[in-house]
């Protein structure tokens, strides 16, 4: 009744939050309006009839935000939509977003299915973070509670499954990944300081990588490593050849995993100027899509998670992305603490990478735990690809060697 009254008064902004246990069930006719510009929904069931009405009978809609929603519609096709945020929502298969005038998209920790993106030619800023464990029971990821000293959970309910809550099942702590949100306006020098406090993910993505506290020029912590050679800089294979899947574990190349969704997500985001691609070690969707890596012709700022580095020191996917980002100016890397990495390096695994040319790269900032040996390997990789050590910064917290 309140919504109907607001719509009759030609309201332009509606924000509705349902209950965390029993989701709000929306009547699609209540939201039909030629004046509605901004719609924000939390803990709501979004049915197919609802998304169809938004697409066809809300012609002025410019911003849509869905958080902790069960999205049962088949998609959103909207010409006027400019900003779309989807955080910790459960999707039915084949959910499609078709928005030719979209300039900003954020898709964080989708459950059951990664939405498909289409016609994002106008996109300026894109942010995605995937967690395989939310898409299929086949994947499991155990998170070290001490991963980063600054990571905290202020609300235990934020770690519960959206899908389980919406259908009334007992709530279990199956989601190890809270939301990651960056600044809505732009990706300026301090964009990494603008994340919302209530949506950190379990590996501290989006916390304070750009903070001066604990941040050093690489030369301050190099301890002689800057003089070492990167032995596998040019190891005879071409990272751009998809047939070798550039160092990725064979399971990602041979398995289908189409049931997880997210097909062509990198191509859909390829026009962006500012891009965040975040995920844990070995995340399938992003690694699968990197097989056919597009050229990011407009990309200025890139933020990457652990997914682009295999266990040990295989930087092939990272190099591949840099090869296809000719205009890149700023690179942010988030490294996780993983005991398998230390074992692999102690076992004699050598760093693996390749050649790239980022002539405009003015800054590399690495977020990691103290003592992470891959920092030095990355610095060597960048140095031998023409990036001055003075342009490399390291933001450290916790300890790589702390017992779990």
Coordinates of C-alpha atoms in Angstrom, one line a residue, residues 59-401:
X59 CA 11.1 3.5 -19.2
X60 CA 12.9 6.1 -16.9
X61 CA 14.7 3.6 -14.7
X62 CA 18.4 4.4 -14.6
X63 CA 19.7 2.6 -11.5
X64 CA 18.8 -0.8 -10.2
X65 CA 20.3 -2.4 -7.0
X66 CA 19.6 -5.9 -5.8
X67 CA 21.1 -7.2 -2.6
X68 CA 20.5 -10.6 -1.0
X69 CA 17.7 -11.2 -3.4
X70 CA 16.3 -14.4 -5.0
X71 CA 16.1 -13.6 -8.7
X72 CA 13.8 -16.0 -10.5
X73 CA 13.4 -13.9 -13.6
X74 CA 15.0 -14.7 -16.9
X75 CA 16.6 -11.3 -17.3
X76 CA 16.5 -7.6 -17.6
X77 CA 16.5 -5.9 -21.0
X78 CA 16.5 -2.1 -20.5
X79 CA 17.6 0.7 -22.7
X80 CA 17.7 3.5 -20.1
X81 CA 19.4 1.6 -17.4
X82 CA 22.8 3.1 -16.5
X83 CA 23.8 1.6 -13.2
X84 CA 23.3 -2.0 -12.0
X85 CA 24.4 -3.5 -8.7
X86 CA 23.8 -7.2 -7.8
X87 CA 25.3 -8.3 -4.5
X88 CA 24.9 -11.8 -3.0
X89 CA 21.9 -12.7 -5.1
X90 CA 20.8 -16.2 -6.0
X91 CA 20.0 -16.5 -9.7
X92 CA 18.1 -19.0 -11.8
X93 CA 20.0 -20.3 -14.8
X94 CA 20.2 -18.2 -18.0
X95 CA 19.6 -14.9 -16.3
X96 CA 20.6 -12.2 -18.8
X97 CA 21.3 -8.5 -18.5
X98 CA 21.0 -6.6 -21.8
X99 CA 21.6 -2.9 -21.2
X100 CA 23.3 -0.9 -24.1
X101 CA 23.5 2.3 -22.1
X102 CA 24.9 0.8 -18.9
X103 CA 28.0 2.7 -17.6
X104 CA 28.4 0.9 -14.3
X105 CA 27.9 -2.7 -13.3
X106 CA 28.8 -4.6 -10.1
X107 CA 28.2 -8.3 -9.6
X108 CA 29.4 -9.6 -6.3
X109 CA 29.3 -13.2 -5.0
X110 CA 26.3 -14.5 -7.1
X111 CA 24.8 -17.8 -6.0
X112 CA 23.8 -20.8 -8.2
X113 CA 24.5 -18.9 -11.5
X114 CA 26.7 -16.1 -12.8
X115 CA 24.5 -13.7 -14.9
X116 CA 25.1 -13.3 -18.6
X117 CA 26.0 -9.8 -19.8
X118 CA 25.1 -8.5 -23.3
X119 CA 25.4 -5.2 -25.1
X120 CA 27.6 -3.3 -22.6
X121 CA 29.2 -1.1 -25.2
X122 CA 28.9 2.1 -23.1
X123 CA 30.4 0.5 -19.9
X124 CA 32.9 2.6 -18.0
X125 CA 33.3 0.8 -14.7
X126 CA 32.9 -2.9 -14.0
X127 CA 33.3 -4.9 -10.8
X128 CA 32.9 -8.6 -10.4
X129 CA 33.8 -11.0 -7.7
X130 CA 33.0 -14.7 -8.0
X131 CA 33.1 -17.6 -5.5
X132 CA 32.8 -21.1 -7.0
X133 CA 31.6 -22.5 -3.6
X134 CA 28.4 -20.4 -4.0
X135 CA 27.7 -21.8 -7.5
X136 CA 28.1 -25.5 -7.0
X137 CA 28.6 -28.0 -4.2
X138 CA 31.4 -29.5 -6.3
X139 CA 33.7 -26.7 -5.1
X140 CA 34.7 -26.1 -1.5
X141 CA 36.9 -23.4 -0.1
X142 CA 38.2 -23.2 3.4
X143 CA 39.0 -19.7 4.6
X144 CA 41.7 -19.1 7.1
X145 CA 40.2 -16.8 9.8
X146 CA 43.5 -15.1 10.2
X147 CA 44.0 -14.5 6.5
X148 CA 44.3 -10.8 7.1
X149 CA 44.5 -9.2 10.5
X150 CA 42.0 -6.5 9.6
X151 CA 39.3 -8.7 8.3
X152 CA 36.2 -8.8 10.5
X153 CA 32.6 -9.9 10.4
X154 CA 30.2 -7.4 12.1
X155 CA 27.1 -9.3 11.2
X156 CA 27.0 -13.1 11.2
X157 CA 23.9 -13.1 9.1
X158 CA 25.7 -11.6 6.2
X159 CA 27.5 -14.9 5.7
X160 CA 24.3 -16.9 5.3
X161 CA 23.0 -18.2 2.0
X162 CA 20.5 -16.0 0.2
X163 CA 18.9 -19.0 -1.4
X164 CA 18.6 -20.9 1.9
X165 CA 16.9 -17.9 3.6
X166 CA 14.5 -17.2 0.8
X167 CA 13.1 -20.7 0.7
X168 CA 12.9 -21.1 4.5
X169 CA 15.7 -23.7 4.8
X170 CA 17.8 -23.8 8.0
X171 CA 20.6 -21.2 7.7
X172 CA 24.1 -22.6 7.5
X173 CA 27.4 -20.7 7.2
X174 CA 28.0 -21.8 3.6
X175 CA 29.1 -18.4 2.3
X176 CA 32.6 -17.5 3.0
X177 CA 32.5 -14.4 1.0
X178 CA 30.9 -11.1 2.0
X179 CA 30.3 -8.3 -0.6
X180 CA 33.0 -6.2 -2.1
X181 CA 32.0 -2.7 -3.0
X182 CA 34.2 0.0 -4.5
X183 CA 33.6 3.7 -4.9
X184 CA 30.5 4.4 -7.1
X185 CA 31.9 7.5 -8.7
X186 CA 35.2 6.7 -10.3
X187 CA 38.4 4.8 -9.9
X188 CA 40.7 7.6 -8.9
X189 CA 44.0 7.3 -7.0
X190 CA 42.2 6.6 -3.8
X191 CA 39.4 4.4 -5.1
X192 CA 40.5 1.5 -3.0
X193 CA 39.8 3.5 0.2
X194 CA 36.1 4.0 -0.7
X195 CA 34.7 0.5 0.0
X196 CA 31.7 0.2 2.2
X197 CA 32.7 -1.3 5.6
X198 CA 29.7 -3.7 5.8
X199 CA 30.6 -5.5 2.6
X200 CA 34.2 -6.9 3.0
X201 CA 34.9 -10.3 1.6
X202 CA 36.7 -12.9 3.6
X203 CA 40.1 -12.1 2.0
X204 CA 39.8 -8.4 2.7
X205 CA 39.2 -7.4 -0.9
X206 CA 38.5 -3.7 -1.0
X207 CA 39.8 -2.7 2.4
X208 CA 42.7 -0.3 2.4
X209 CA 45.2 -1.3 -0.3
X210 CA 45.8 2.4 -1.0
X211 CA 46.4 3.3 2.6
X212 CA 49.7 4.7 3.6
X213 CA 49.7 2.6 6.7
X214 CA 51.8 -0.5 6.1
X215 CA 52.5 0.6 2.5
X216 CA 56.1 0.6 1.2
X217 CA 57.9 1.3 -2.0
X218 CA 59.2 -2.1 -3.1
X219 CA 62.8 -1.0 -2.9
X220 CA 62.3 -0.5 0.9
X221 CA 61.5 -4.2 1.4
X222 CA 63.5 -5.8 -1.5
X223 CA 66.4 -7.0 0.7
X224 CA 68.5 -7.8 -2.4
X225 CA 65.8 -9.6 -4.3
X226 CA 65.7 -6.8 -6.9
X227 CA 69.0 -8.1 -8.3
X228 CA 67.8 -11.7 -8.9
X229 CA 66.9 -12.8 -12.4
X230 CA 63.5 -13.9 -13.5
X231 CA 64.5 -17.2 -15.0
X232 CA 61.3 -18.1 -16.9
X233 CA 60.6 -14.7 -18.3
X234 CA 60.6 -16.0 -21.9
X235 CA 60.2 -19.8 -21.6
X236 CA 59.4 -20.5 -25.2
X237 CA 55.6 -20.6 -25.1
X238 CA 53.1 -17.9 -26.0
X239 CA 50.7 -16.9 -23.3
X240 CA 48.2 -15.8 -25.9
X241 CA 47.8 -19.4 -27.2
X242 CA 44.6 -20.7 -25.7
X243 CA 45.4 -24.3 -26.6
X244 CA 47.9 -24.4 -23.7
X245 CA 45.5 -22.6 -21.4
X246 CA 48.5 -20.5 -20.3
X247 CA 49.5 -22.5 -17.3
X248 CA 46.0 -23.3 -15.9
X249 CA 45.3 -26.6 -14.3
X250 CA 44.0 -29.0 -16.9
X251 CA 40.7 -29.5 -15.2
X252 CA 39.7 -26.0 -16.1
X253 CA 40.4 -26.6 -19.8
X254 CA 38.8 -29.9 -20.1
X255 CA 35.7 -29.6 -17.9
X256 CA 32.6 -27.9 -19.3
X257 CA 31.4 -25.8 -16.3
X258 CA 28.8 -24.0 -18.5
X259 CA 26.3 -24.7 -15.8
X260 CA 28.0 -22.1 -13.7
X261 CA 27.1 -19.3 -16.1
X262 CA 29.2 -16.2 -16.8
X263 CA 29.9 -17.0 -20.4
X264 CA 31.7 -14.2 -22.3
X265 CA 31.9 -12.1 -19.1
X266 CA 35.4 -10.7 -20.0
X267 CA 34.3 -9.8 -23.5
X268 CA 31.2 -8.1 -22.1
X269 CA 33.4 -6.0 -19.8
X270 CA 36.1 -5.3 -22.4
X271 CA 35.0 -1.7 -23.1
X272 CA 35.5 -0.6 -19.5
X273 CA 38.0 2.0 -18.4
X274 CA 38.1 0.7 -14.8
X275 CA 37.8 -3.0 -14.0
X276 CA 37.9 -5.2 -11.0
X277 CA 38.1 -9.0 -11.5
X278 CA 38.2 -10.7 -8.1
X279 CA 38.2 -14.3 -7.0
X280 CA 40.0 -16.8 -4.8
X281 CA 42.8 -19.1 -6.0
X282 CA 41.6 -21.4 -8.8
X283 CA 38.1 -19.8 -9.3
X284 CA 36.7 -21.5 -12.4
X285 CA 34.6 -18.9 -14.2
X286 CA 37.2 -16.2 -14.6
X287 CA 39.9 -18.7 -15.5
X288 CA 37.6 -20.5 -17.9
X289 CA 36.8 -17.2 -19.6
X290 CA 40.5 -16.1 -19.8
X291 CA 41.0 -18.8 -22.4
X292 CA 39.6 -16.4 -25.0
X293 CA 40.9 -13.2 -23.5
X294 CA 39.6 -10.0 -25.3
X295 CA 41.6 -6.8 -25.8
X296 CA 40.8 -4.2 -23.2
X297 CA 41.4 -1.2 -25.4
X298 CA 40.1 1.5 -23.0
X299 CA 41.3 0.0 -19.7
X300 CA 43.1 2.4 -17.4
X301 CA 42.8 0.8 -13.9
X302 CA 42.7 -2.9 -13.3
X303 CA 42.3 -4.7 -9.9
X304 CA 42.9 -8.5 -9.8
X305 CA 42.5 -11.2 -7.2
X306 CA 44.3 -14.4 -6.5
X307 CA 42.5 -16.3 -9.3
X308 CA 44.9 -15.0 -12.0
X309 CA 47.9 -16.8 -10.2
X310 CA 48.1 -20.5 -9.9
X311 CA 49.4 -22.3 -6.8
X312 CA 53.1 -21.5 -6.6
X313 CA 54.2 -18.7 -8.9
X314 CA 52.5 -19.2 -12.3
X315 CA 51.8 -15.7 -13.6
X316 CA 50.7 -16.7 -17.1
X317 CA 47.1 -15.5 -16.8
X318 CA 48.3 -12.2 -15.2
X319 CA 50.7 -11.8 -18.1
X320 CA 48.0 -12.6 -20.6
X321 CA 45.7 -9.9 -19.2
X322 CA 48.5 -7.4 -19.3
X323 CA 49.3 -8.3 -22.9
X324 CA 45.7 -7.4 -23.8
X325 CA 45.6 -4.2 -21.8
X326 CA 47.7 -1.8 -23.9
X327 CA 46.5 1.4 -22.3
X328 CA 46.7 0.3 -18.6
X329 CA 47.9 2.9 -16.2
X330 CA 47.3 1.4 -12.7
X331 CA 47.3 -2.2 -11.5
X332 CA 46.2 -3.4 -8.1
X333 CA 46.9 -7.0 -7.1
X334 CA 45.4 -8.9 -4.0
X335 CA 47.4 -11.9 -2.9
X336 CA 46.0 -14.4 -0.4
X337 CA 47.9 -16.4 2.2
X338 CA 48.0 -20.0 1.1
X339 CA 50.3 -22.6 2.8
X340 CA 50.4 -24.6 -0.4
X341 CA 52.3 -21.8 -2.0
X342 CA 55.1 -22.0 0.5
X343 CA 55.3 -25.8 0.1
X344 CA 55.4 -25.4 -3.7
X345 CA 58.2 -22.9 -3.6
X346 CA 60.2 -24.9 -1.1
X347 CA 59.8 -27.8 -3.5
X348 CA 61.7 -26.0 -6.1
X349 CA 58.9 -24.5 -8.3
X350 CA 60.3 -21.6 -10.3
X351 CA 58.3 -18.5 -11.2
X352 CA 56.6 -18.7 -14.6
X353 CA 55.6 -15.7 -16.7
X354 CA 56.1 -14.1 -20.1
X355 CA 56.6 -10.8 -21.9
X356 CA 54.1 -7.9 -22.0
X357 CA 54.2 -4.3 -22.9
X358 CA 52.3 -1.7 -20.7
X359 CA 54.0 1.5 -21.8
X360 CA 51.6 3.6 -19.8
X361 CA 51.7 1.7 -16.5
X362 CA 52.6 4.2 -13.8
X363 CA 51.8 2.2 -10.7
X364 CA 51.6 -1.3 -9.4
X365 CA 50.2 -1.8 -5.9
X366 CA 50.3 -5.3 -4.3
X367 CA 48.2 -6.2 -1.2
X368 CA 49.5 -9.2 0.6
X369 CA 50.7 -10.6 3.9
X370 CA 54.1 -9.9 5.3
X371 CA 56.8 -12.3 4.0
X372 CA 54.9 -13.4 0.9
X373 CA 57.7 -14.5 -1.4
X374 CA 55.7 -13.9 -4.5
X375 CA 56.0 -10.2 -4.0
X376 CA 59.7 -10.4 -5.1
X377 CA 58.8 -12.6 -8.0
X378 CA 56.2 -10.2 -9.2
X379 CA 58.6 -7.3 -8.8
X380 CA 61.2 -9.1 -10.9
X381 CA 58.5 -9.9 -13.5
X382 CA 57.5 -6.3 -13.8
X383 CA 61.1 -5.1 -13.8
X384 CA 62.1 -7.3 -16.7
X385 CA 59.1 -6.1 -18.6
X386 CA 60.2 -2.5 -18.3
X387 CA 58.3 -1.4 -15.2
X388 CA 60.6 0.6 -12.8
X389 CA 60.8 -0.6 -9.3
X390 CA 60.0 2.9 -8.1
X391 CA 56.5 2.4 -9.5
X392 CA 55.8 -0.8 -7.4
X393 CA 54.2 -0.4 -3.9
X394 CA 53.4 -3.1 -1.4
X395 CA 50.7 -3.0 1.2
X396 CA 51.3 -5.6 3.9
X397 CA 49.3 -6.9 6.9
X398 CA 49.4 -10.1 8.9
X399 CA 52.2 -12.6 8.3
X400 CA 52.6 -15.1 5.5
X401 CA 54.3 -17.6 7.8

